[in-house]
PDB file of C-alpha atoms in Angstrom:
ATOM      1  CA  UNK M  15      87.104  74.515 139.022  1.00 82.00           C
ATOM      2  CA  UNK M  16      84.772  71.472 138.777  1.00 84.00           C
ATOM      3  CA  UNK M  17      81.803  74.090 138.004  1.00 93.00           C
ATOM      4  CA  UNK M  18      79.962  72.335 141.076  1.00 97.00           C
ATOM      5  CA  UNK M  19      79.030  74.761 143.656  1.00 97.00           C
ATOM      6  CA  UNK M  20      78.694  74.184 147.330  1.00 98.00           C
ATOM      7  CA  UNK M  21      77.362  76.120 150.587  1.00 97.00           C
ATOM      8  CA  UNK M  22      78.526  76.712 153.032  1.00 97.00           C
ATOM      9  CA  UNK M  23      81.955  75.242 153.279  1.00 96.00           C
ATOM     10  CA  UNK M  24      81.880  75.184 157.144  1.00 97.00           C
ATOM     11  CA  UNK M  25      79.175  74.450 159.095  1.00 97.00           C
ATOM     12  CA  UNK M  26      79.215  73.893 162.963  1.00 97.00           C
ATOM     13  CA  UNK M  27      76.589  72.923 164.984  1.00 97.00           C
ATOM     14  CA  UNK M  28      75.373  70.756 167.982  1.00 98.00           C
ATOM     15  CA  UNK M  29      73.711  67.637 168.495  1.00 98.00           C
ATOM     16  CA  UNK M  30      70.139  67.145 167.828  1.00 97.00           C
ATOM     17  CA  UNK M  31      70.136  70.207 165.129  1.00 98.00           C
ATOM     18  CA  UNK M  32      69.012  70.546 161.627  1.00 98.00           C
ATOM     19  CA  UNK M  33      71.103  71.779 158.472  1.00 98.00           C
ATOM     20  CA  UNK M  34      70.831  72.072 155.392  1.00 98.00           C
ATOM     21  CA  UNK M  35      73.424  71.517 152.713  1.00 98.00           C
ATOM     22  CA  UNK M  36      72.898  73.721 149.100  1.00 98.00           C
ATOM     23  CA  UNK M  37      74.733  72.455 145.855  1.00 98.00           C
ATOM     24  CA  UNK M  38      74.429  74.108 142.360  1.00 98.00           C
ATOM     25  CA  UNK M  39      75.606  71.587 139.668  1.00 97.00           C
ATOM     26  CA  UNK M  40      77.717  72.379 136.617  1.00 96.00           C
ATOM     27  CA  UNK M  41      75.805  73.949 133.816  1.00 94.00           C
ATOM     28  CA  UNK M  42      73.906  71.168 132.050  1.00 91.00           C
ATOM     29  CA  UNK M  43      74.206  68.966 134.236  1.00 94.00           C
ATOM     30  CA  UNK M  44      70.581  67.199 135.044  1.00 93.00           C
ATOM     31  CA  UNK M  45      71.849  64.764 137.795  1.00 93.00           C
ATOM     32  CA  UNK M  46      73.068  65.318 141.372  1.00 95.00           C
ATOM     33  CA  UNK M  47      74.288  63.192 144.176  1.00 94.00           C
ATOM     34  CA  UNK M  48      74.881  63.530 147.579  1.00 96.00           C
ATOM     35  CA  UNK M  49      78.133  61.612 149.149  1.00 95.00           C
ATOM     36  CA  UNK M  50      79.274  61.441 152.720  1.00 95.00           C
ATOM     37  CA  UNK M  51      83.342  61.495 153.309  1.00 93.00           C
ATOM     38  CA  UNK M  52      83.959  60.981 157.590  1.00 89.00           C
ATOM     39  CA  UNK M  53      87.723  60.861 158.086  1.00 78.00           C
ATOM     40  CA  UNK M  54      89.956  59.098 156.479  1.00 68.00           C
ATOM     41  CA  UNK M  55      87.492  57.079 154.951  1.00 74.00           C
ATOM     42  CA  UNK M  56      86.291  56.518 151.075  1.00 83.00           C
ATOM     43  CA  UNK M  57      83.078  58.328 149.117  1.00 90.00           C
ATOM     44  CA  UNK M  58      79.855  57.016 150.674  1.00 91.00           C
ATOM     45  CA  UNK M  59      77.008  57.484 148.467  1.00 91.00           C
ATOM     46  CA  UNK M  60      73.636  58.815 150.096  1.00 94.00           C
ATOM     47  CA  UNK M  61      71.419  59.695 147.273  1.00 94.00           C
ATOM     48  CA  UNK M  62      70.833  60.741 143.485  1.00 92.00           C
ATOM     49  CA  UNK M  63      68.083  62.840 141.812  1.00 93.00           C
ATOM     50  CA  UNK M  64      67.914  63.352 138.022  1.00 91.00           C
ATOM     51  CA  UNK M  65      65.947  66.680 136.845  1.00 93.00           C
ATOM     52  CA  UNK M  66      63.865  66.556 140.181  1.00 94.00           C
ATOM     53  CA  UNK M  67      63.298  63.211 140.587  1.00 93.00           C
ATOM     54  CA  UNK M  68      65.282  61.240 142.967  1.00 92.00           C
ATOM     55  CA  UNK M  69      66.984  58.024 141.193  1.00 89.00           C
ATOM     56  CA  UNK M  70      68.642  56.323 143.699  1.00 88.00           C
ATOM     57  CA  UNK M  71      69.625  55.741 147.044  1.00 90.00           C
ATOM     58  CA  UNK M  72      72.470  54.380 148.813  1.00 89.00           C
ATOM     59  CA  UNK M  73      73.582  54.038 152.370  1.00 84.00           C
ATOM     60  CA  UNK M  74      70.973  57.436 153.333  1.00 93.00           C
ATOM     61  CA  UNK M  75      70.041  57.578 157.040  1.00 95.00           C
ATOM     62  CA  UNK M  76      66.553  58.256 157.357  1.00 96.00           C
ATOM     63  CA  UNK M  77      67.126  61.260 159.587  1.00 97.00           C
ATOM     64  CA  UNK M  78      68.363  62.592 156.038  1.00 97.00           C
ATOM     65  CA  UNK M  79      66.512  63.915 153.381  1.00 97.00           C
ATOM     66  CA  UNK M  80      67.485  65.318 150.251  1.00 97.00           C
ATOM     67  CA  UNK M  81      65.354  67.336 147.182  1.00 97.00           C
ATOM     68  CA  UNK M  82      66.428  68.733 143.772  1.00 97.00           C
ATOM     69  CA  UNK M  83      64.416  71.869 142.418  1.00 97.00           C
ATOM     70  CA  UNK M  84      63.544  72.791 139.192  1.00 96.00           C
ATOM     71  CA  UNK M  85      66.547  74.758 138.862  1.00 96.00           C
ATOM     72  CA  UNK M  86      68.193  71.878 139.566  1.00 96.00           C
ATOM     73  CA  UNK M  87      70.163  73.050 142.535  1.00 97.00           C
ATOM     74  CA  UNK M  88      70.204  70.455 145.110  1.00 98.00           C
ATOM     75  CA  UNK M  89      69.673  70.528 149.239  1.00 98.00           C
ATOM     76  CA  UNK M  90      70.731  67.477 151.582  1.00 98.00           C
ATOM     77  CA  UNK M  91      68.791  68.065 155.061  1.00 98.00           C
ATOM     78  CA  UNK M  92      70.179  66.645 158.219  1.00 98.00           C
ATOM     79  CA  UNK M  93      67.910  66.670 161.012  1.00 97.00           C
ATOM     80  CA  UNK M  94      68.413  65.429 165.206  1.00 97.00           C
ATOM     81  CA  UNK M  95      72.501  65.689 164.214  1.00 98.00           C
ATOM     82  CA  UNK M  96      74.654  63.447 165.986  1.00 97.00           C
ATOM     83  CA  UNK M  97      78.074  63.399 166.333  1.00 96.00           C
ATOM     84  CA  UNK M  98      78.879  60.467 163.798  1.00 94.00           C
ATOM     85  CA  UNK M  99      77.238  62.665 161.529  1.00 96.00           C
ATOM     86  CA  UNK M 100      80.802  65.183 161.035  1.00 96.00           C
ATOM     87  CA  UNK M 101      81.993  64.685 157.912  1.00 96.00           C
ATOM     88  CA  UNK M 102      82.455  66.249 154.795  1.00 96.00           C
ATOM     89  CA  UNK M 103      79.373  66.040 152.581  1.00 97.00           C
ATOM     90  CA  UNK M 104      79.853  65.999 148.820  1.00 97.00           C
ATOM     91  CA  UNK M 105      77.759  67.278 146.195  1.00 97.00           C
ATOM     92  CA  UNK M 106      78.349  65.759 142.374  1.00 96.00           C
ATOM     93  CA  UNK M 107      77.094  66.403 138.912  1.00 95.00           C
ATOM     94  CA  UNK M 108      76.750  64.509 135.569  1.00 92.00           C
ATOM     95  CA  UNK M 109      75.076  65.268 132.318  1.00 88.00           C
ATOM     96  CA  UNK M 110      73.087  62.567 133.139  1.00 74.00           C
ATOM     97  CA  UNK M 111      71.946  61.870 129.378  1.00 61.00           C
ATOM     98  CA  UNK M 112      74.655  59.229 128.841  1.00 65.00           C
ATOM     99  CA  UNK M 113      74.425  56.197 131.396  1.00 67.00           C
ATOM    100  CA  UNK M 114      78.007  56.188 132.284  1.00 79.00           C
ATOM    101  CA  UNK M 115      79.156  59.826 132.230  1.00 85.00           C
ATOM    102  CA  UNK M 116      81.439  61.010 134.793  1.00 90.00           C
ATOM    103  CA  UNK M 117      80.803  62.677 138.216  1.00 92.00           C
ATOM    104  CA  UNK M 118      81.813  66.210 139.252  1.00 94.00           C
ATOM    105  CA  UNK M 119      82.659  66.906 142.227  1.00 96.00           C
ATOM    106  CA  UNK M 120      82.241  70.388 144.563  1.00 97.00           C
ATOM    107  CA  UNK M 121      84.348  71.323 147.093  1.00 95.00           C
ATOM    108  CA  UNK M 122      82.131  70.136 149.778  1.00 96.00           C
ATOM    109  CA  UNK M 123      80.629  71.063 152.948  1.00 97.00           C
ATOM    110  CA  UNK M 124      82.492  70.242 156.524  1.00 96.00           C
ATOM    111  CA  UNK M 125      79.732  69.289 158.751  1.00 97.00           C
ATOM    112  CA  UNK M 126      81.221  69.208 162.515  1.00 97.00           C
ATOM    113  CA  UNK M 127      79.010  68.689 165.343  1.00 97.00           C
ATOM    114  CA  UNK M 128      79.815  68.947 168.680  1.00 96.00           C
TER     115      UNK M 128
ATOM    116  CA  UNK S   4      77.334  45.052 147.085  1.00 54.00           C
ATOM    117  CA  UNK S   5      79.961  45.948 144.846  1.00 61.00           C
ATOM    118  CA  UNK S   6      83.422  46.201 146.781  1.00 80.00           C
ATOM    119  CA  UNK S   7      85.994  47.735 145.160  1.00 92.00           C
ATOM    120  CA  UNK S   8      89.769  47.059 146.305  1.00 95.00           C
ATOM    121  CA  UNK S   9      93.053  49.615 145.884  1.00 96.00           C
ATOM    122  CA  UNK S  10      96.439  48.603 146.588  1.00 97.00           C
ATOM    123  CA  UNK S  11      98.563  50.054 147.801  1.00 97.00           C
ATOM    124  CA  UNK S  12      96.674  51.601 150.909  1.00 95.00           C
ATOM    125  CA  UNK S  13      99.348  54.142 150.459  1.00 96.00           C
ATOM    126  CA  UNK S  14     102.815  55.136 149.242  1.00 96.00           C
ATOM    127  CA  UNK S  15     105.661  56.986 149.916  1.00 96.00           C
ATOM    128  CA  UNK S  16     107.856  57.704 146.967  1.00 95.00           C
ATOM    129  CA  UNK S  17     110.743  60.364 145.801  1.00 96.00           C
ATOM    130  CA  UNK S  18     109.875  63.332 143.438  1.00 97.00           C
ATOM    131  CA  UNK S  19     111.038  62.137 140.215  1.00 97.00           C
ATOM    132  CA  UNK S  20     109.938  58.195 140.384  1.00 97.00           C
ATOM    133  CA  UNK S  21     107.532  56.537 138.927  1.00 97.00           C
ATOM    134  CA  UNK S  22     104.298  55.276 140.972  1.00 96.00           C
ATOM    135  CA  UNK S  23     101.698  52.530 140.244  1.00 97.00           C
ATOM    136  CA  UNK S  24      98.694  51.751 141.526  1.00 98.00           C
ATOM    137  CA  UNK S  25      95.340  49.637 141.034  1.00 97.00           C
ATOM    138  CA  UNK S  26      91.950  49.087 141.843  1.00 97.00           C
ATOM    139  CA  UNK S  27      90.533  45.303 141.183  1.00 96.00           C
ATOM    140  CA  UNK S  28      86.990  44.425 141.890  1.00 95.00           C
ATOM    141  CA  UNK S  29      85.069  41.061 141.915  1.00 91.00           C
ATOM    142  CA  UNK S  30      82.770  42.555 139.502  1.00 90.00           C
ATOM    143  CA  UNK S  31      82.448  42.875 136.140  1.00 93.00           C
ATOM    144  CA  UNK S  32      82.648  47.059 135.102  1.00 93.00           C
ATOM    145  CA  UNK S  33      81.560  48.832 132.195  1.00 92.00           C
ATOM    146  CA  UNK S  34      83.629  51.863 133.320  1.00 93.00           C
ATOM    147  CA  UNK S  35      86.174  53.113 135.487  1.00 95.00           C
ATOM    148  CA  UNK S  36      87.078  56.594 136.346  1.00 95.00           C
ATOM    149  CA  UNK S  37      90.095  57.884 138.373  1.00 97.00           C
ATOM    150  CA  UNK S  38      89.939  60.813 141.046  1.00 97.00           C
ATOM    151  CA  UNK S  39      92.785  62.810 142.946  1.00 97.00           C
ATOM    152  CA  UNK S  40      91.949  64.200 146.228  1.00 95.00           C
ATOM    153  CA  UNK S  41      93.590  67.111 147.286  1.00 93.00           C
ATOM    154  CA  UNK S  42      93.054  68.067 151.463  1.00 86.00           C
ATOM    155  CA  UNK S  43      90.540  69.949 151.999  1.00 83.00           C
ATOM    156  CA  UNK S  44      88.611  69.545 148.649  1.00 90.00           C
ATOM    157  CA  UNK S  45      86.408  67.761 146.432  1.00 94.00           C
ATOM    158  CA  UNK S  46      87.709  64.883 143.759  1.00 95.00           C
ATOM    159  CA  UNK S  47      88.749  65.868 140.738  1.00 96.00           C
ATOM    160  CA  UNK S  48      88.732  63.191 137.450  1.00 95.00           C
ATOM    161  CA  UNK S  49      91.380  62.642 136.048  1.00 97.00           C
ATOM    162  CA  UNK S  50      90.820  59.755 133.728  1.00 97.00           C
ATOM    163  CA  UNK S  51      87.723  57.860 132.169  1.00 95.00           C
ATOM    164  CA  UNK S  52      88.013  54.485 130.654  1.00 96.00           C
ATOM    165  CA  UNK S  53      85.335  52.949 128.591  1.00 93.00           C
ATOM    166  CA  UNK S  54      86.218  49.763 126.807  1.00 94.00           C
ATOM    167  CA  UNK S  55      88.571  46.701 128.056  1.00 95.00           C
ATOM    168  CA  UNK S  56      91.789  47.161 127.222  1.00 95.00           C
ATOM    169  CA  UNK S  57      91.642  50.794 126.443  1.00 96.00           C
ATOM    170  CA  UNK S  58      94.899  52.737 127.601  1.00 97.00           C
ATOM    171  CA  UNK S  59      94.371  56.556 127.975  1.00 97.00           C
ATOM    172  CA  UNK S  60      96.874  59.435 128.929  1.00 97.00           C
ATOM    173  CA  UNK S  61      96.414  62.887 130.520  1.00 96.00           C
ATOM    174  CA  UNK S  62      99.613  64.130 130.974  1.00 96.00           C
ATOM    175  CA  UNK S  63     102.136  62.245 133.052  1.00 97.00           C
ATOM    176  CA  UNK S  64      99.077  59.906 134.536  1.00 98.00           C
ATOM    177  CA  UNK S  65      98.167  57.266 132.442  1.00 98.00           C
ATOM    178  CA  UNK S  66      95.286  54.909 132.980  1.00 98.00           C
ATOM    179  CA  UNK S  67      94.243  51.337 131.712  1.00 98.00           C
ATOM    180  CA  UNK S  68      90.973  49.485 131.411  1.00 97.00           C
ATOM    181  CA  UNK S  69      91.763  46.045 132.643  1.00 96.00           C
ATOM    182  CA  UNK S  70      91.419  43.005 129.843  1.00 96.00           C
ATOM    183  CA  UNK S  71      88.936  41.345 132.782  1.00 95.00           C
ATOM    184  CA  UNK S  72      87.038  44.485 133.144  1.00 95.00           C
ATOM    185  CA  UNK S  73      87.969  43.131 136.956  1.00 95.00           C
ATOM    186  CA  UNK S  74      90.489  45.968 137.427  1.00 96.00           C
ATOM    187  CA  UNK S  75      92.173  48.924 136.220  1.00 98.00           C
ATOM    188  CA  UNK S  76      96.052  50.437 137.025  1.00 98.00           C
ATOM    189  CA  UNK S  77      96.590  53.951 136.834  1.00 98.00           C
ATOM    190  CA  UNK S  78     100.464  55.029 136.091  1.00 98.00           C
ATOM    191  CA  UNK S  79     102.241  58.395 137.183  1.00 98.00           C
ATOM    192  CA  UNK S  80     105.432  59.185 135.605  1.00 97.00           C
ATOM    193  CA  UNK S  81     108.277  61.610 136.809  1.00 97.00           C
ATOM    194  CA  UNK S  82     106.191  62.404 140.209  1.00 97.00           C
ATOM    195  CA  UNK S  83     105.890  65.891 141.476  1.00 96.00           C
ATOM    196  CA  UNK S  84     105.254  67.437 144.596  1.00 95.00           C
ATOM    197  CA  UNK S  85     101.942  68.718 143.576  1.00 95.00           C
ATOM    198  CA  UNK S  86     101.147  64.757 143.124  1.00 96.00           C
ATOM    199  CA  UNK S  87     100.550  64.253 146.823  1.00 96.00           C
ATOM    200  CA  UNK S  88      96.829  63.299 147.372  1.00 96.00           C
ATOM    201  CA  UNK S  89      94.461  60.177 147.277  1.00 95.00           C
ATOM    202  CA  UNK S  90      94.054  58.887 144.353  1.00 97.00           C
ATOM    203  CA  UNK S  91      90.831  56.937 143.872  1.00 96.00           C
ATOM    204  CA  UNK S  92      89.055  54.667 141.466  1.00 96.00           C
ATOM    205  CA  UNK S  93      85.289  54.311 140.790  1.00 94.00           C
ATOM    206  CA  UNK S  94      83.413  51.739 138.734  1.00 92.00           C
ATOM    207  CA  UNK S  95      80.208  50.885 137.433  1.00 89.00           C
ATOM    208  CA  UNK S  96      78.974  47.549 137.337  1.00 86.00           C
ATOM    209  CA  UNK S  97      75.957  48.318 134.596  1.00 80.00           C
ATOM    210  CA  UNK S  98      74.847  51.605 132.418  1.00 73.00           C
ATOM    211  CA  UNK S  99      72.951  53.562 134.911  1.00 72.00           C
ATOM    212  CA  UNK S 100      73.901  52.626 138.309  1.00 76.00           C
ATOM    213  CA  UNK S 101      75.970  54.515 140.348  1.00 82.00           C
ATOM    214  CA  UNK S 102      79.639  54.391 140.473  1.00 88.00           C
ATOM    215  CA  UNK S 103      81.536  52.614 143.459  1.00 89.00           C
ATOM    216  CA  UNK S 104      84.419  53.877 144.836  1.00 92.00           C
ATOM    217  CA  UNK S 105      87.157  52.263 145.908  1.00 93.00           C
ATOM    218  CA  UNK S 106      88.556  53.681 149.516  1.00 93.00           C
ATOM    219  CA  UNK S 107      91.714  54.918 148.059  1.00 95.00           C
ATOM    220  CA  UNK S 108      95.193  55.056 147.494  1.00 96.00           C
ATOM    221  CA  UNK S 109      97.120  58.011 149.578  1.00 95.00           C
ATOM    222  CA  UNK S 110     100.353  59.189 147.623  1.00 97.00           C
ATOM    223  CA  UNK S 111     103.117  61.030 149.590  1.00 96.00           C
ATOM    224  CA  UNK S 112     106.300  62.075 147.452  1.00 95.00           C
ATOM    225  CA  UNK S 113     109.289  63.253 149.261  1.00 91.00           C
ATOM    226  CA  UNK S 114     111.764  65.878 147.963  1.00 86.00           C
TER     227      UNK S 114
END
């Protein structure tokens, strides 16, 4: 158990729809990032935020939007869904504090939309 | 941007052998991790390497740090059922930036 904590672990919905994707990160942890995983294929990275402030951004769709709280759980929003958009979506952690420090992963969210 | 490269794309091996992969990039890295992917769920690491030429174990998997900081190998011994997965690498290219992946090695080990 990575300590990462994603919701829900299934999601179905249609096209043109809005979700939203929750992760809690591991205890400590001050950074979060958001990757996309379609099938078959390698880690995409959307998005980072460090204790609330986003820190970077990667390959993020503009139809996507992403927040961290103070609590530092994490949401990704996808809005007008398409179906290019299933995938699984997930959520990492890192202590942040140290530049290089390794990612945790959840067990991500399966996004299929039909 | 950064591009990172596995080899092999995948493998089918008997339990019992050992298996060897790498990851090489054009880049310069500061870091490389290792992940196995299980179906169905997240990556888990397995290995983090800090400093060129640094060779670090975690059980049968052992991992090393390229001298050219261009690549890094990552070594299972005695391979077990439970190995089957994708196995991938990630780097970082400078303190602070994100980690690239590499798209990933899939292991398959036959009884």
């Amino acid at each position: 158990d990575s300590g990462v904590t994603q919701t829900p672990k299934h999601l179905i919905t249609a096209t043109g729809q809005r979700v939203t994707l929750r992760c809690s990160p591991r205890s400590g942890d001050l950074s979060v990032y958001w990757y996309q995983q379609s099938l078959d294929q390698g880690l995409q990275f959307l998005i980072q935020y460090y204790n609330g402030e986003e820190r970077a951004k990667g390959n993020i769709l503009e139809r996507f939007s992403a927040q961290q709280f103070p609590d530092l759980h994490s949401e990704l929003n996808l809005s007008s869904l398409e179906l290019g958009d299933s995938a699984l979506y997930f959520c990492a952690s890192s202590v942040g504090a140290q530049p290089n420090s390794p990612l945790h992963f959840g067990n991500g969210t399966r996004l299929t939309v039909t | 941007g950064q591009q990172l490269n596995q080899s092999p794309q995948s493998m089918f091996i008997q339990e019992g052998e050992d298996v060897s992969m790498n990851c090489t990039s054009s880049s310069i890295f500061n870091t490389w991790l290792w992940y196995k992917q299980d179906p169905g769920e997240g990556p888990v690491l397995l290995i983090a390497l800090y400093k060129a030429g640094e060779l670090t174990s975690n059980g049968r998997l052992t991992a090393q740090f390229g001298i050219t900081r261009k690549d890094s190998f990552l070594n299972i011994s005695a391979s077990i059922p439970s190995d089957v997965g994708i196995y991938f690498c990630a780097g970082q290219e400078n303190y602070g930036q994100n980690f690239v992946f590499g798209p990933g090695t899939r292991l398959s080990v036959l009884p």
